mmCIF file of C-alpha atoms in Angstrom:
data_model
loop_
_atom_site.group_PDB
_atom_site.id
_atom_site.type_symbol
_atom_site.label_atom_id
_atom_site.label_comp_id
_atom_site.label_asym_id
_atom_site.label_seq_id
_atom_site.Cartn_x
_atom_site.Cartn_y
_atom_site.Cartn_z
ATOM 1 C CA GLU A 551 111.223 162.103 -51.967
ATOM 2 C CA ALA A 552 110.488 158.373 -52.151
ATOM 3 C CA GLN A 553 112.398 156.634 -49.417
ATOM 4 C CA VAL A 554 112.684 153.906 -46.821
ATOM 5 C CA THR A 555 113.882 155.079 -43.434
ATOM 6 C CA GLN A 556 115.302 152.999 -40.620
ATOM 7 C CA ASN A 557 116.080 153.919 -37.039
ATOM 8 C CA PRO A 558 118.429 153.721 -35.342
ATOM 9 C CA ARG A 559 121.312 153.568 -37.821
ATOM 10 C CA TYR A 560 123.718 152.243 -35.235
ATOM 11 C CA LEU A 561 122.956 150.376 -32.032
ATOM 12 C CA ILE A 562 125.131 148.699 -29.426
ATOM 13 C CA THR A 563 123.255 146.698 -26.834
ATOM 14 C CA VAL A 564 123.701 143.829 -24.396
ATOM 15 C CA THR A 565 122.440 140.276 -24.482
ATOM 16 C CA GLY A 566 118.805 139.943 -23.491
ATOM 17 C CA LYS A 567 117.792 143.603 -23.657
ATOM 18 C CA LYS A 568 114.741 143.915 -25.909
ATOM 19 C CA LEU A 569 115.063 146.277 -28.849
ATOM 20 C CA THR A 570 113.063 147.474 -31.834
ATOM 21 C CA VAL A 571 114.372 148.702 -35.165
ATOM 22 C CA THR A 572 111.823 150.820 -36.960
ATOM 23 C CA CYS A 573 111.223 150.893 -40.709
ATOM 24 C CA SER A 574 108.961 153.254 -42.588
ATOM 25 C CA GLN A 575 108.260 153.826 -46.296
ATOM 26 C CA ASN A 576 106.381 156.643 -48.010
ATOM 27 C CA MET A 577 105.647 154.926 -51.348
ATOM 28 C CA ASN A 578 102.436 153.105 -50.382
ATOM 29 C CA HIS A 579 104.139 149.791 -51.089
ATOM 30 C CA GLU A 580 102.300 146.682 -50.008
ATOM 31 C CA TYR A 581 105.376 144.439 -49.739
ATOM 32 C CA MET A 582 107.960 145.024 -47.002
ATOM 33 C CA SER A 583 110.860 142.891 -45.899
ATOM 34 C CA TRP A 584 113.741 142.645 -43.446
ATOM 35 C CA TYR A 585 117.177 141.272 -44.327
ATOM 36 C CA ARG A 586 120.392 140.750 -42.490
ATOM 37 C CA GLN A 587 123.761 141.039 -44.206
ATOM 38 C CA ASP A 588 126.721 139.048 -42.937
ATOM 39 C CA PRO A 589 130.167 138.677 -44.553
ATOM 40 C CA GLY A 590 130.287 135.673 -46.849
ATOM 41 C CA LEU A 591 126.572 134.998 -46.475
ATOM 42 C CA GLY A 592 125.110 137.828 -48.517
ATOM 43 C CA LEU A 593 121.600 139.039 -47.707
ATOM 44 C CA ARG A 594 119.229 136.685 -45.982
ATOM 45 C CA GLN A 595 115.543 137.402 -45.630
ATOM 46 C CA ILE A 596 114.284 137.419 -42.040
ATOM 47 C CA TYR A 597 110.576 138.220 -42.421
ATOM 48 C CA TYR A 598 108.388 139.710 -45.079
ATOM 49 C CA SER A 599 104.915 141.164 -45.256
ATOM 50 C CA MET A 600 102.582 141.084 -48.232
ATOM 51 C CA ASN A 601 100.259 143.703 -46.730
ATOM 52 C CA VAL A 602 98.798 144.995 -43.483
ATOM 53 C CA GLU A 603 98.403 142.213 -40.894
ATOM 54 C CA VAL A 604 100.018 139.678 -43.274
ATOM 55 C CA THR A 605 103.511 138.534 -42.342
ATOM 56 C CA ASP A 606 105.539 135.427 -43.048
ATOM 57 C CA LYS A 607 108.892 133.918 -42.244
ATOM 58 C CA GLY A 608 111.886 134.269 -44.495
ATOM 59 C CA ASP A 609 114.956 132.069 -44.327
ATOM 60 C CA VAL A 610 116.316 133.138 -40.918
ATOM 61 C CA PRO A 611 113.363 134.152 -38.669
ATOM 62 C CA GLU A 612 114.580 132.636 -35.389
ATOM 63 C CA GLY A 613 114.981 135.241 -32.649
ATOM 64 C CA TYR A 614 113.028 137.947 -34.491
ATOM 65 C CA LYS A 615 109.461 139.226 -34.522
ATOM 66 C CA VAL A 616 107.705 141.658 -36.808
ATOM 67 C CA SER A 617 104.344 143.377 -37.026
ATOM 68 C CA ARG A 618 102.496 145.213 -39.787
ATOM 69 C CA LYS A 619 99.716 147.255 -38.238
ATOM 70 C CA GLU A 620 100.013 150.068 -40.762
ATOM 71 C CA LYS A 621 100.984 149.897 -44.408
ATOM 72 C CA ARG A 622 103.917 152.265 -44.069
ATOM 73 C CA ASN A 623 105.601 150.724 -40.992
ATOM 74 C CA PHE A 624 107.277 147.361 -40.476
ATOM 75 C CA PRO A 625 109.255 147.228 -37.208
ATOM 76 C CA LEU A 626 111.727 144.465 -36.425
ATOM 77 C CA ILE A 627 111.707 143.300 -32.807
ATOM 78 C CA LEU A 628 114.449 141.390 -31.027
ATOM 79 C CA GLU A 629 112.932 140.343 -27.722
ATOM 80 C CA SER A 630 116.102 138.795 -26.281
ATOM 81 C CA PRO A 631 119.056 139.680 -28.493
ATOM 82 C CA SER A 632 122.082 137.418 -28.579
ATOM 83 C CA PRO A 633 125.601 138.017 -29.947
ATOM 84 C CA ASN A 634 124.871 135.941 -33.077
ATOM 85 C CA GLN A 635 122.364 138.624 -34.054
ATOM 86 C CA THR A 636 125.180 141.130 -34.452
ATOM 87 C CA SER A 637 124.755 142.105 -38.084
ATOM 88 C CA LEU A 638 123.827 144.776 -40.618
ATOM 89 C CA TYR A 639 120.074 144.935 -41.094
ATOM 90 C CA PHE A 640 118.183 146.293 -44.077
ATOM 91 C CA CYS A 641 114.521 147.032 -44.507
ATOM 92 C CA ALA A 642 113.087 147.091 -48.027
ATOM 93 C CA SER A 643 109.757 147.786 -49.667
ATOM 94 C CA SER A 644 108.283 147.168 -53.096
ATOM 95 C CA SER A 645 105.070 147.042 -55.033
ATOM 96 C CA ARG A 646 103.870 143.816 -56.609
ATOM 97 C CA VAL A 647 101.885 145.639 -59.283
ATOM 98 C CA ALA A 648 102.765 143.987 -62.599
ATOM 99 C CA GLY A 649 106.001 145.238 -64.082
ATOM 100 C CA THR A 650 107.372 146.774 -60.911
ATOM 101 C CA ASP A 651 108.625 144.552 -58.082
ATOM 102 C CA THR A 652 111.748 146.672 -57.597
ATOM 103 C CA GLN A 653 112.819 146.767 -53.968
ATOM 104 C CA TYR A 654 113.793 150.036 -52.341
ATOM 105 C CA PHE A 655 116.215 149.595 -49.465
ATOM 106 C CA GLY A 656 116.716 151.612 -46.323
ATOM 107 C CA PRO A 657 120.193 152.831 -45.331
ATOM 108 C CA GLY A 658 120.794 149.956 -42.928
ATOM 109 C CA THR A 659 121.075 149.491 -39.165
ATOM 110 C CA ARG A 660 124.326 148.201 -37.771
ATOM 111 C CA LEU A 661 123.559 146.234 -34.618
ATOM 112 C CA THR A 662 126.141 144.992 -32.136
ATOM 113 C CA VAL A 663 125.030 142.693 -29.327
ATOM 114 C CA LEU A 664 127.581 142.313 -26.536
ATOM 115 C CA ALA B 743 113.383 125.494 -53.356
ATOM 116 C CA GLN B 744 114.614 128.749 -54.770
ATOM 117 C CA SER B 745 118.349 129.403 -54.876
ATOM 118 C CA VAL B 746 120.837 131.805 -56.360
ATOM 119 C CA ALA B 747 124.540 131.225 -56.955
ATOM 120 C CA GLN B 748 127.180 133.844 -57.562
ATOM 121 C CA PRO B 749 130.216 131.619 -58.163
ATOM 122 C CA GLU B 750 132.840 134.354 -57.850
ATOM 123 C CA ASP B 751 133.498 136.095 -54.552
ATOM 124 C CA GLN B 752 135.596 138.712 -56.338
ATOM 125 C CA VAL B 753 136.146 139.859 -59.914
ATOM 126 C CA ASN B 754 139.042 142.078 -60.960
ATOM 127 C CA VAL B 755 138.863 143.974 -64.246
ATOM 128 C CA ALA B 756 141.071 146.662 -65.739
ATOM 129 C CA GLU B 757 139.408 149.996 -66.398
ATOM 130 C CA GLY B 758 138.078 150.179 -69.944
ATOM 131 C CA ASN B 759 137.747 146.407 -70.307
ATOM 132 C CA PRO B 760 134.413 144.602 -70.466
ATOM 133 C CA LEU B 761 133.156 143.060 -67.264
ATOM 134 C CA THR B 762 130.919 140.111 -66.430
ATOM 135 C CA VAL B 763 129.516 139.157 -63.035
ATOM 136 C CA LYS B 764 127.939 135.721 -63.058
ATOM 137 C CA CYS B 765 124.635 134.567 -61.587
ATOM 138 C CA THR B 766 122.745 131.314 -61.880
ATOM 139 C CA TYR B 767 119.416 130.524 -60.284
ATOM 140 C CA SER B 768 116.895 127.830 -59.512
ATOM 141 C CA VAL B 769 113.165 128.473 -59.120
ATOM 142 C CA SER B 770 109.874 126.780 -59.827
ATOM 143 C CA GLY B 771 108.179 128.357 -62.792
ATOM 144 C CA ASN B 772 109.096 131.645 -64.370
ATOM 145 C CA PRO B 773 111.709 133.703 -62.545
ATOM 146 C CA TYR B 774 111.800 137.357 -61.631
ATOM 147 C CA LEU B 775 115.507 138.263 -61.641
ATOM 148 C CA PHE B 776 117.254 141.320 -60.243
ATOM 149 C CA TRP B 777 120.663 142.884 -59.853
ATOM 150 C CA TYR B 778 121.450 145.281 -57.023
ATOM 151 C CA VAL B 779 124.643 147.181 -56.206
ATOM 152 C CA GLN B 780 125.995 148.197 -52.823
ATOM 153 C CA TYR B 781 128.596 150.926 -52.559
ATOM 154 C CA PRO B 782 130.696 151.145 -49.371
ATOM 155 C CA ASN B 783 128.670 152.123 -46.292
ATOM 156 C CA ARG B 784 125.493 152.434 -48.340
ATOM 157 C CA GLY B 785 122.279 150.531 -48.785
ATOM 158 C CA LEU B 786 121.469 148.509 -51.865
ATOM 159 C CA GLN B 787 120.464 150.202 -55.077
ATOM 160 C CA PHE B 788 118.479 148.655 -57.903
ATOM 161 C CA LEU B 789 120.349 148.168 -61.198
ATOM 162 C CA LEU B 790 118.044 146.180 -63.453
ATOM 163 C CA LYS B 791 115.488 143.407 -63.586
ATOM 164 C CA TYR B 792 114.059 140.748 -65.842
ATOM 165 C CA ILE B 793 110.345 140.027 -65.516
ATOM 166 C CA THR B 794 109.357 139.033 -69.031
ATOM 167 C CA GLY B 795 110.066 139.979 -72.615
ATOM 168 C CA ASP B 796 113.439 140.673 -74.239
ATOM 169 C CA ASN B 797 116.210 138.492 -72.824
ATOM 170 C CA LEU B 798 118.675 141.391 -72.866
ATOM 171 C CA VAL B 799 117.852 143.871 -70.161
ATOM 172 C CA LYS B 800 119.444 147.307 -69.905
ATOM 173 C CA GLY B 801 119.780 149.071 -66.596
ATOM 174 C CA SER B 802 121.415 151.921 -64.748
ATOM 175 C CA TYR B 803 125.000 153.160 -65.193
ATOM 176 C CA GLY B 804 125.454 151.348 -68.527
ATOM 177 C CA PHE B 805 124.934 147.861 -67.114
ATOM 178 C CA GLU B 806 123.002 145.140 -68.875
ATOM 179 C CA ALA B 807 122.153 141.515 -68.187
ATOM 180 C CA GLU B 808 121.139 138.599 -70.347
ATOM 181 C CA PHE B 809 118.491 136.138 -69.263
ATOM 182 C CA ASN B 810 119.317 132.624 -70.481
ATOM 183 C CA LYS B 811 116.526 130.222 -69.649
ATOM 184 C CA SER B 812 118.286 127.054 -70.820
ATOM 185 C CA GLN B 813 121.351 127.793 -68.703
ATOM 186 C CA THR B 814 119.309 129.343 -65.863
ATOM 187 C CA SER B 815 121.683 132.273 -65.829
ATOM 188 C CA PHE B 816 121.390 136.044 -65.547
ATOM 189 C CA HIS B 817 124.919 137.418 -65.928
ATOM 190 C CA LEU B 818 125.589 141.115 -65.422
ATOM 191 C CA LYS B 819 127.707 142.837 -68.057
ATOM 192 C CA LYS B 820 129.164 146.177 -69.006
ATOM 193 C CA PRO B 821 131.134 146.888 -72.190
ATOM 194 C CA SER B 822 133.689 149.223 -70.619
ATOM 195 C CA ALA B 823 134.369 149.234 -66.884
ATOM 196 C CA LEU B 824 134.893 152.370 -64.811
ATOM 197 C CA VAL B 825 136.790 152.634 -61.517
ATOM 198 C CA SER B 826 133.550 153.960 -60.014
ATOM 199 C CA ASP B 827 131.897 150.604 -60.782
ATOM 200 C CA SER B 828 133.891 149.055 -57.931
ATOM 201 C CA ALA B 829 131.271 147.812 -55.468
ATOM 202 C CA LEU B 830 129.473 144.738 -54.162
ATOM 203 C CA TYR B 831 126.921 143.261 -56.574
ATOM 204 C CA PHE B 832 124.000 141.060 -55.628
ATOM 205 C CA CYS B 833 121.827 138.889 -57.826
ATOM 206 C CA ALA B 834 118.325 138.087 -56.548
ATOM 207 C CA VAL B 835 115.467 135.862 -57.683
ATOM 208 C CA ARG B 836 111.802 135.370 -56.950
ATOM 209 C CA GLY B 837 109.647 132.686 -58.459
ATOM 210 C CA TYR B 838 106.513 133.913 -60.180
ATOM 211 C CA ARG B 839 104.300 132.317 -57.543
ATOM 212 C CA ASP B 840 106.664 132.864 -54.612
ATOM 213 C CA ASP B 841 106.682 135.619 -52.064
ATOM 214 C CA LYS B 842 110.191 135.061 -50.745
ATOM 215 C CA ILE B 843 113.114 136.771 -52.429
ATOM 216 C CA ILE B 844 116.471 135.006 -52.433
ATOM 217 C CA PHE B 845 119.742 136.897 -52.757
ATOM 218 C CA GLY B 846 123.105 135.541 -53.780
ATOM 219 C CA LYS B 847 126.125 135.942 -51.541
ATOM 220 C CA GLY B 848 127.428 138.853 -53.562
ATOM 221 C CA THR B 849 130.392 139.445 -55.848
ATOM 222 C CA ARG B 850 132.910 142.161 -55.093
ATOM 223 C CA LEU B 851 133.928 143.924 -58.269
ATOM 224 C CA HIS B 852 137.310 145.677 -58.343
ATOM 225 C CA ILE B 853 138.041 147.899 -61.317
ATOM 226 C CA LEU B 854 141.759 148.544 -61.551
ATOM 227 C CA PRO B 855 142.932 151.924 -62.874
#
């Protein structure tokens, strides 16, 4: 089954404690992306990756890091989380082959930073 | 800079009536336009997209959208609403030469029985 998986689904942590949210896709997509969803603000892109070892900032990259060492994985790293990073996070992947470009989303990770 | 506007935070429609969820955009060059739906406690699901070709695009669950280049709009429509259509709808845009994808703030659709 084609899917994007994220772990963990729920996480409560404290300010300053480093954490990683994993994202993996099994569709051989070259494009992967992280979003955060906040009430009234919709989805905002944090980082995206066009392919292995190619990453770039989205609209709200501050406080986040990413890496793309393998095509299927795109972890999101919060090295020193703060309460304003409490949010619902989605990973997505897509192919840029002409005529596709449809993003497939993971189930989401609800993060609370105390 | 790319942008997407969904001017209505919420739309209420009676079951069986037609529905429209509005979206306008701004990009450089030709746009790639998308609609996604989010049901409660779920991730986003793809509904439909416009890349090129016919301005009227048909998608999942009986939804369709019309690309209007002169008005820079991509409104989502359905001829007859169902209660099960109640959800949060997002419009998204990417410029042809852009890598970033911009989402609107979402419109909550309530279908009243």
